[in-house]
Amino acid sequence: MTHKKIIVFSLFLIISSSSLFGFNNEIIPKPDSQIFSTGEFILSNKTNINFSENFKISAYFLKDFLKINNEQNNYINEINFLYKDITNDEGYILEILEKNINIYSKTNKGAFYAVQTLRQLFPFELEKNKSDINSVKIPCQVIKDSPKFSYRGMHLDVSRHMFSVDFIKKYIDALAMLKFNTFHWHLTEDQGWRVEIKKYPKLNSIGSYRDSTLIGHYTDKPVTFDKTRYGGYYTQEEIKDIVAFANAREVLIIPEIEMPGHAQAAIASYPFLSCEQKQIGVASTWGVFEDIYCTRESTFTFLEDVIDEVMDLFPGKYIHIGGDEAPKNRWKKCNDCQNLIKSEKLKDEHELQSYFITRMEKYINSNGKKIIGWDEILDGGLAPNATVMSWRGESGGIKAAQMGHEVIMSPNANLYFDHYQSKKEGEPVAIGGFTPIEEVYNYNPIPKELDENDKKYIIGAQANVWTEYMKTSDQVEYMVFPRILALSEVLWSSNKTNFTEFKLRAEKYFKRLDKLDINYSKHLEKEETK
Ligand code: ACM
Ligand code: ZN
């Protein structure tokens, strides 16, 4: 190559991979590579979509998104779903030529993510108005892409506040758009039991409702209450519908049934489940509560029955059984719990918690499923096959990885979306903390402390959305967006750049959120003043 040719070629490479020259290079999460060429594909209602059975879910999603009728003979160009043996199951190649668009992947997952990328190459107006797709032009290009982590999760607590079936679907839809593959659905708590369990109807008639709800922040004095009865639950039919909706978006739902703590709503429904066996109410304040499940045999029978119904509803391989924030005072004073410590030759109440979790793990494993627990499940000995969700920082996750257990990072300092995102005056009341979007963007789920061999146990990360201070779905969206954009890039993008570059793309993404009627905070800066 002559000098001149090298310069021209280098310039071409820079232009073709840069956002500075006006090309549409604002995809979130950022793909591995995006190389433009000349020409454009013109979308039309005479575009045909071709697919085989393997790619049906993705093709239907695209057809539904574009409102294209596939049964036409007079088509002028095509979008083809094609099999290719790509190393990563969730990876894809998206090839945009003048005559057709080719989506190559090994599985429907890869094809689905190609569709989500293609969606971002369309003008954002298409999110709302499909009436005229004929003028849509997409520059010719090839995008090669695959995820960095296999577990890309978002959590939602529906117990402190509950949200409609329509909102749960909207949330899952947004997760899928950003290439998240897991929705951790926190279904039981002290303040409300939200999943219909047919064998124990009082869980719903009693446990799903609280008489009153704390007003303001839980540190406010004097304490005041809204005396309105609050609650509800998702029926099994509604859950099946949501699971099918998630399945059509390659999102796995992990249900969480908390134990042994955060169980006050269950105990209010069935007092035999606690050590003291006294009638208590569903909690109306926030925090950690003393009444937890007793370790009597009758509790295990109850929990196994509950888990049976939950396993029937959720076909995925994981059941989350909580394990966090379980005070041991009741167990210390309970004859039944103390007798079990003696008969099982356990050292203390922490080992009793480990016994509890390990016993439930055995039951869940025997049904072909795996457990996930918060990092407290390490205390007193980790159940043999458990996946650990590290929330009290990273140390639990590091320890579990060094023991050869799968780990999901969810440290509260970096990934708790119930924390404030701005220190500016006028932010809605939140639990506390400060987790600006830049902190999320710069988070690396692989701790430096891990050696090469143990890094593989970190399967991904997740942000948690605890809803004590989120009464409405608008407020949930405000806390989640745009921090979720940053997390999507942490989890998906191997060629993340820097926050300044990301911010430019995030700002453009806001227009898409507007069309989707998704509420979001505009805090992209790390303000230091309050
Ligand atoms: C948690 O935030 N208690 C897991
Ligand atoms: Zn007890």
XYZ file of C-alpha atoms and ligand atoms in Angstrom:
535
model
C 0.000 0.000 0.000
C 1.266 3.494 -0.815
C 1.390 6.136 1.898
C -1.596 7.904 0.368
C -3.634 4.702 0.274
C -2.760 3.950 3.908
C -3.953 7.425 4.959
C -7.206 7.090 2.970
C -7.776 3.584 4.333
C -7.084 4.684 7.931
C -9.479 7.592 7.501
C -12.107 5.174 6.239
C -11.609 2.968 9.303
C -11.880 5.926 11.675
C -15.015 7.236 9.985
C -16.643 3.875 9.800
C -16.216 3.209 13.498
C -16.828 6.644 14.920
C -19.857 8.452 16.216
C -18.278 11.831 15.574
C -19.131 11.891 11.895
C -22.877 11.722 12.132
C -23.356 8.025 11.535
C -25.953 6.214 13.523
C -23.630 4.803 16.136
C -25.651 5.294 19.272
C -26.697 1.754 20.034
C -27.047 0.907 23.742
C -25.553 -1.390 24.877
C -22.625 -0.702 22.568
C -21.979 -3.610 20.173
C -18.595 -5.265 19.654
C -18.168 -3.766 16.185
C -20.151 -1.702 13.715
C -18.622 -1.216 10.284
C -20.446 0.942 7.748
C -20.321 0.654 3.973
C -22.014 2.578 1.187
C -25.680 2.357 0.298
C -28.816 1.833 2.320
C -31.606 -0.623 2.906
C -35.049 0.879 2.449
C -37.672 -0.570 4.743
C -41.155 -0.926 3.352
C -44.416 -2.673 4.000
C -43.278 -4.784 1.054
C -40.302 -6.048 3.064
C -40.583 -9.787 3.595
C -39.439 -11.532 6.791
C -38.051 -15.053 6.288
C -37.375 -17.383 9.160
C -37.301 -20.988 10.205
C -38.990 -22.444 13.296
C -35.831 -21.880 15.441
C -36.100 -18.130 15.035
C -39.855 -17.853 15.297
C -39.867 -15.874 18.560
C -37.518 -13.204 17.209
C -39.192 -13.019 13.822
C -42.613 -12.608 15.417
C -41.251 -9.898 17.686
C -39.943 -8.023 14.625
C -43.130 -8.557 12.619
C -45.155 -7.306 15.531
C -42.854 -4.331 16.048
C -43.032 -3.279 12.389
C -46.618 -4.428 11.869
C -45.500 -6.114 8.663
C -47.680 -8.742 7.057
C -45.430 -11.587 5.998
C -47.753 -13.333 3.541
C -47.035 -11.263 0.481
C -45.834 -12.252 -2.985
C -44.843 -8.889 -4.317
C -42.099 -8.141 -1.823
C -39.218 -5.901 -2.831
C -36.619 -6.839 -0.238
C -36.139 -9.220 2.678
C -35.063 -9.623 6.259
C -33.637 -13.137 6.649
C -33.049 -15.031 9.885
C -30.195 -17.449 9.211
C -28.400 -20.113 11.245
C -24.689 -19.613 11.866
C -22.508 -21.473 14.308
C -21.469 -18.489 16.442
C -19.413 -19.307 19.561
C -21.617 -17.386 21.977
C -25.228 -18.615 22.076
C -26.448 -15.064 22.541
C -24.179 -13.574 19.864
C -25.217 -12.449 16.387
C -24.130 -10.838 13.165
C -26.434 -8.221 11.659
C -25.668 -7.551 8.023
C -27.460 -4.678 6.332
C -27.144 -4.736 2.558
C -29.053 -2.729 -0.051
C -31.189 -5.699 -1.113
C -31.679 -7.441 2.195
C -30.922 -7.665 5.887
C -29.358 -10.888 7.155
C -29.462 -11.858 10.812
C -27.032 -14.674 11.633
C -27.134 -16.495 14.948
C -26.964 -19.945 16.463
C -30.023 -19.605 18.677
C -33.168 -17.561 18.973
C -31.465 -15.607 21.759
C -28.829 -14.243 19.381
C -31.480 -13.485 16.775
C -33.567 -11.690 19.386
C -30.668 -9.418 20.311
C -29.993 -8.727 16.628
C -33.619 -7.588 16.360
C -33.160 -5.292 19.375
C -30.107 -3.764 17.703
C -31.927 -3.405 14.388
C -34.724 -1.668 16.264
C -32.239 0.960 17.383
C -31.168 1.560 13.791
C -34.749 2.573 13.021
C -35.790 6.147 13.795
C -37.076 6.395 17.352
C -40.473 7.576 16.019
C -41.098 3.968 15.009
C -41.380 3.023 18.674
C -44.763 4.701 18.703
C -46.014 5.218 15.163
C -45.809 2.375 12.648
C -48.176 3.973 10.139
C -45.465 4.876 7.668
C -42.457 2.616 7.654
C -41.867 3.130 3.932
C -39.482 6.052 4.228
C -37.155 4.345 6.725
C -33.601 4.054 5.403
C -30.877 2.138 7.187
C -27.229 2.649 6.170
C -25.501 -0.507 4.962
C -23.298 -1.939 7.689
C -22.238 -5.063 9.521
C -22.610 -5.362 13.287
C -20.917 -8.225 15.125
C -21.921 -8.577 18.712
C -22.053 -10.847 21.756
C -22.552 -10.343 25.502
C -19.757 -10.021 28.020
C -21.739 -11.714 30.833
C -24.273 -14.523 30.687
C -26.345 -13.228 33.648
C -27.750 -9.769 32.982
C -30.368 -9.040 35.596
C -32.793 -6.494 36.956
C -34.764 -6.950 40.141
C -38.083 -5.472 41.246
C -39.635 -5.550 44.709
C -43.420 -5.722 44.307
C -44.083 -6.291 48.010
C -43.360 -2.886 49.528
C -45.384 -1.443 46.680
C -47.233 -3.442 44.084
C -47.437 -2.702 40.349
C -49.952 -3.704 37.688
C -49.548 -6.658 35.338
C -49.279 -4.127 32.495
C -46.393 -2.401 34.231
C -44.580 -5.675 34.926
C -44.811 -6.372 31.179
C -43.595 -2.869 30.313
C -40.622 -3.400 32.662
C -39.772 -6.778 31.113
C -40.121 -5.283 27.632
C -37.631 -2.538 28.520
C -35.221 -5.107 29.970
C -35.340 -7.122 26.750
C -34.764 -4.008 24.640
C -31.534 -3.419 26.571
C -30.484 -7.068 26.223
C -31.068 -8.061 29.850
C -31.975 -11.731 30.080
C -33.171 -12.028 33.691
C -35.957 -10.493 35.753
C -35.627 -11.180 39.479
C -39.159 -10.835 40.824
C -39.171 -10.225 44.598
C -42.590 -11.607 45.474
C -42.740 -12.011 49.257
C -41.920 -9.681 52.122
C -42.901 -8.513 55.587
C -45.220 -5.931 54.034
C -47.059 -8.152 51.577
C -47.235 -11.605 49.986
C -47.799 -11.170 46.234
C -48.044 -14.613 44.635
C -51.246 -16.631 44.693
C -50.732 -19.941 46.547
C -53.784 -22.154 46.222
C -52.954 -24.516 49.073
C -52.621 -21.664 51.613
C -55.344 -19.123 50.720
C -54.744 -16.978 53.815
C -51.393 -15.955 52.307
C -53.530 -13.943 49.907
C -56.647 -13.082 51.922
C -54.538 -11.938 54.907
C -50.867 -11.792 53.885
C -51.343 -9.777 50.699
C -52.829 -6.758 52.499
C -51.586 -4.338 55.144
C -53.800 -2.023 57.159
C -51.565 1.001 56.925
C -48.329 2.264 55.407
C -45.636 4.483 56.857
C -45.637 8.049 55.520
C -42.304 9.649 54.638
C -38.840 8.327 55.446
C -38.603 5.679 58.161
C -36.245 7.904 60.148
C -38.793 10.768 60.199
C -40.136 11.757 63.618
C -42.914 11.697 64.641
C -43.912 8.525 62.803
C -47.154 8.887 60.815
C -49.224 6.372 58.874
C -51.545 6.352 55.906
C -54.409 4.230 57.239
C -55.574 3.061 53.807
C -55.610 -0.722 53.379
C -52.956 -1.505 50.766
C -52.142 -4.620 48.801
C -53.032 -7.237 46.240
C -51.391 -10.230 44.614
C -50.732 -11.715 41.205
C -53.049 -14.615 40.413
C -51.503 -17.780 39.001
C -53.214 -17.016 35.681
C -51.623 -13.542 35.614
C -48.238 -15.027 36.438
C -48.515 -17.575 33.616
C -49.353 -14.739 31.244
C -46.329 -12.717 32.425
C -44.027 -15.747 32.154
C -45.181 -16.286 28.546
C -44.642 -12.591 27.787
C -41.103 -12.792 29.209
C -40.419 -16.001 27.305
C -41.286 -14.238 24.052
C -38.551 -11.739 24.920
C -35.875 -14.228 26.020
C -36.206 -13.012 29.611
C -35.975 -15.600 32.362
C -37.992 -14.787 35.477
C -36.460 -15.755 38.808
C -39.104 -15.735 41.528
C -37.952 -14.911 45.043
C -39.662 -16.509 48.018
C -37.896 -15.081 51.082
C -36.804 -17.303 53.968
C -36.165 -17.517 56.872
C -36.484 -13.724 57.329
C -38.708 -11.071 55.748
C -41.565 -13.477 56.445
C -43.956 -11.377 58.534
C -46.766 -11.396 55.942
C -46.666 -15.213 55.855
C -46.606 -15.394 59.664
C -49.541 -12.953 59.885
C -51.439 -15.398 57.639
C -50.365 -18.566 59.476
C -48.973 -17.858 62.988
C -47.863 -21.515 63.360
C -44.925 -20.589 61.102
C -43.182 -18.485 63.797
C -41.380 -19.465 66.996
C -43.839 -17.637 69.268
C -46.885 -18.676 67.230
C -48.609 -15.395 68.140
C -50.950 -13.513 65.828
C -49.118 -10.541 64.338
C -50.060 -8.198 61.499
C -48.597 -7.653 58.042
C -45.855 -5.039 58.539
C -46.719 -1.409 57.865
C -43.254 0.082 58.380
C -39.936 -0.605 56.654
C -36.904 -2.395 58.046
C -35.892 -5.778 59.427
C -38.322 -7.691 61.653
C -37.757 -10.141 64.497
C -40.475 -12.656 63.608
C -38.940 -15.073 61.124
C -39.864 -18.643 60.181
C -39.347 -21.161 62.985
C -37.333 -24.263 62.074
C -40.120 -26.612 63.137
C -41.037 -29.430 60.727
C -44.371 -27.748 59.924
C -42.524 -24.741 58.437
C -40.634 -26.987 56.001
C -43.854 -28.719 54.973
C -45.415 -25.300 54.314
C -42.401 -23.999 52.374
C -42.106 -27.142 50.262
C -45.786 -26.846 49.358
C -45.309 -23.189 48.434
C -42.204 -23.976 46.384
C -44.110 -26.761 44.565
C -46.649 -24.236 43.285
C -43.928 -21.685 42.487
C -41.918 -24.267 40.510
C -45.029 -25.080 38.479
C -45.466 -21.412 37.594
C -41.861 -20.531 36.752
C -40.166 -22.906 34.334
C -36.652 -21.446 34.762
C -33.815 -23.264 36.507
C -33.472 -20.873 39.478
C -35.564 -20.259 42.581
C -34.316 -17.396 44.791
C -34.882 -18.189 48.471
C -33.616 -14.931 50.007
C -31.647 -15.663 53.174
C -30.851 -12.024 53.983
C -31.486 -10.029 57.141
C -32.828 -12.772 59.412
C -32.369 -11.774 63.094
C -31.750 -14.807 65.306
C -33.314 -13.586 68.586
C -36.482 -15.676 68.246
C -34.488 -18.813 67.433
C -32.305 -18.222 70.513
C -35.382 -18.329 72.771
C -37.318 -21.083 70.982
C -37.249 -24.622 72.428
C -37.935 -26.204 69.060
C -35.111 -24.294 67.344
C -32.685 -24.986 70.195
C -33.584 -28.693 70.188
C -32.868 -28.846 66.472
C -29.473 -27.186 67.014
C -28.687 -29.970 69.538
C -30.056 -32.903 67.548
C -28.283 -31.753 64.365
C -25.096 -30.989 66.356
C -24.987 -27.421 65.087
C -22.741 -24.793 66.672
C -25.149 -21.868 66.781
C -28.063 -20.063 65.100
C -25.928 -19.209 62.046
C -25.386 -22.900 61.455
C -29.126 -23.351 61.965
C -29.739 -20.855 59.157
C -27.299 -22.828 57.004
C -29.226 -26.020 57.893
C -32.468 -24.270 56.871
C -31.129 -23.085 53.504
C -29.325 -26.362 52.754
C -32.473 -28.333 53.504
C -34.524 -26.163 51.145
C -31.751 -26.427 48.561
C -31.931 -30.223 48.725
C -35.663 -30.088 48.094
C -35.321 -27.636 45.206
C -32.393 -29.559 43.696
C -34.404 -32.770 43.888
C -36.918 -31.055 41.617
C -34.201 -30.262 39.074
C -33.801 -26.590 40.043
C -31.063 -24.501 41.650
C -31.207 -21.985 44.460
C -29.921 -18.439 44.588
C -29.543 -16.650 47.913
C -28.317 -13.291 49.189
C -24.762 -13.386 50.558
C -25.904 -14.066 54.152
C -26.302 -17.687 53.025
C -22.515 -17.921 53.411
C -22.871 -17.434 57.187
C -22.749 -20.748 59.015
C -21.733 -22.636 55.844
C -22.801 -22.312 52.218
C -25.322 -24.767 50.756
C -23.425 -27.054 48.340
C -24.883 -25.941 44.996
C -26.048 -22.420 45.762
C -25.508 -19.365 43.583
C -24.676 -16.313 45.685
C -26.038 -12.834 45.060
C -23.517 -10.488 46.643
C -25.246 -7.355 47.955
C -23.346 -6.313 51.108
C -20.441 -5.244 48.953
C -18.366 -7.737 46.991
C -16.725 -9.726 49.777
C -19.446 -12.405 49.904
C -19.212 -12.811 46.156
C -15.425 -13.071 46.281
C -15.562 -15.724 49.002
C -18.208 -17.735 47.138
C -16.265 -17.577 43.856
C -13.142 -18.786 45.652
C -15.226 -21.730 46.856
C -16.221 -22.480 43.265
C -19.814 -21.199 43.473
C -21.586 -19.128 40.827
C -21.848 -15.475 41.835
C -24.073 -12.595 40.761
C -22.696 -9.223 41.770
C -25.204 -6.747 43.122
C -23.247 -4.601 45.588
C -25.375 -1.951 47.255
C -22.861 0.864 46.770
C -22.847 0.465 42.985
C -26.047 -1.268 41.916
C -28.875 -0.302 44.254
C -31.231 1.758 42.159
C -33.255 2.719 45.219
C -30.348 5.007 46.166
C -30.331 8.684 45.253
C -28.895 9.369 41.811
C -28.433 13.082 42.393
C -27.665 15.291 45.367
C -29.641 18.165 43.916
C -32.465 19.809 45.823
C -35.913 18.439 45.021
C -35.176 14.756 44.428
C -38.043 12.532 45.548
C -37.468 10.851 48.928
C -35.330 7.717 48.587
C -33.961 5.229 51.096
C -30.538 6.918 51.178
C -27.177 6.209 49.575
C -25.804 7.911 46.480
C -25.334 5.937 43.285
C -25.016 8.316 40.327
C -25.127 6.894 36.815
C -21.375 7.373 36.350
C -20.751 5.029 39.278
C -22.946 2.399 37.616
C -21.232 2.865 34.246
C -17.769 2.443 35.786
C -18.679 -0.648 37.790
C -16.746 -3.803 36.946
C -18.417 -6.996 38.240
C -15.083 -8.876 38.278
C -13.243 -7.998 41.504
C -9.494 -7.448 41.263
C -9.007 -9.797 44.211
C -9.985 -12.855 42.179
C -7.354 -14.886 40.385
C -7.811 -15.915 36.735
C -9.372 -19.268 37.551
C -11.987 -17.887 39.953
C -13.137 -15.021 37.718
C -15.255 -17.397 35.685
C -17.595 -17.899 38.636
C -18.828 -14.304 38.344
C -21.650 -14.966 35.902
C -22.859 -11.377 35.821
C -24.527 -8.649 37.800
C -27.877 -7.177 38.656
C -29.349 -3.905 39.916
C -31.917 -4.039 42.703
C -35.032 -1.924 42.918
C -36.470 -1.937 46.438
C -39.698 -0.009 46.432
C -40.316 1.311 49.959
C -40.137 4.822 48.511
C -41.538 4.062 45.054
C -45.299 4.211 45.298
C -45.952 4.462 41.563
C -44.622 2.857 38.416
C -43.578 6.353 37.254
C -41.298 6.552 40.274
C -39.869 3.086 39.575
C -39.021 4.222 36.048
C -37.487 7.434 37.378
C -35.136 5.453 39.623
C -34.322 2.822 36.978
C -33.805 5.057 33.927
C -31.250 6.038 32.837
C -29.055 4.055 35.255
C -30.191 0.839 33.558
C -28.655 2.079 30.294
C -25.272 2.229 32.019
C -25.728 -1.224 33.554
C -26.715 -2.727 30.203
C -23.348 -1.628 28.889
C -21.454 -2.988 31.935
C -23.051 -6.377 31.330
C -23.094 -6.584 27.565
C -20.326 -4.478 26.041
C -16.781 -5.786 25.783
C -15.603 -2.545 24.157
C -16.999 -0.031 26.603
C -15.336 3.337 26.064
C -15.746 6.065 28.664
C -18.558 7.845 30.450
C -18.306 11.002 28.308
C -18.838 9.025 25.120
C -21.605 6.940 26.721
C -23.412 10.083 27.887
C -23.796 11.327 24.294
C -25.517 8.095 23.324
C -27.646 8.055 26.482
C -28.934 11.559 25.723
C -30.037 10.430 22.262
C -31.665 7.368 23.807
C -33.929 9.650 25.857
C -35.926 10.352 22.670
C -36.660 6.630 22.370
C -37.736 6.513 26.033
C -40.074 9.454 25.367
C -41.768 7.526 22.563
C -42.074 4.491 24.813
C -43.688 6.632 27.550
C -40.927 5.633 29.939
C -40.246 8.149 32.679
C -36.569 8.866 33.414
C -34.340 11.062 35.476
C -32.264 13.587 33.519
C -29.343 13.312 35.913
C -26.403 12.341 33.773
C -24.015 14.515 35.735
C -22.533 13.764 39.115
C -23.779 16.813 41.017
C -22.016 17.356 44.310
C -24.347 19.855 45.982
C -27.614 19.245 47.723
C -31.085 -6.810 50.598
O -30.913 -5.685 50.118
N -31.571 -6.955 51.828
C -30.768 -8.012 49.857
Zn -38.409 -21.682 66.546
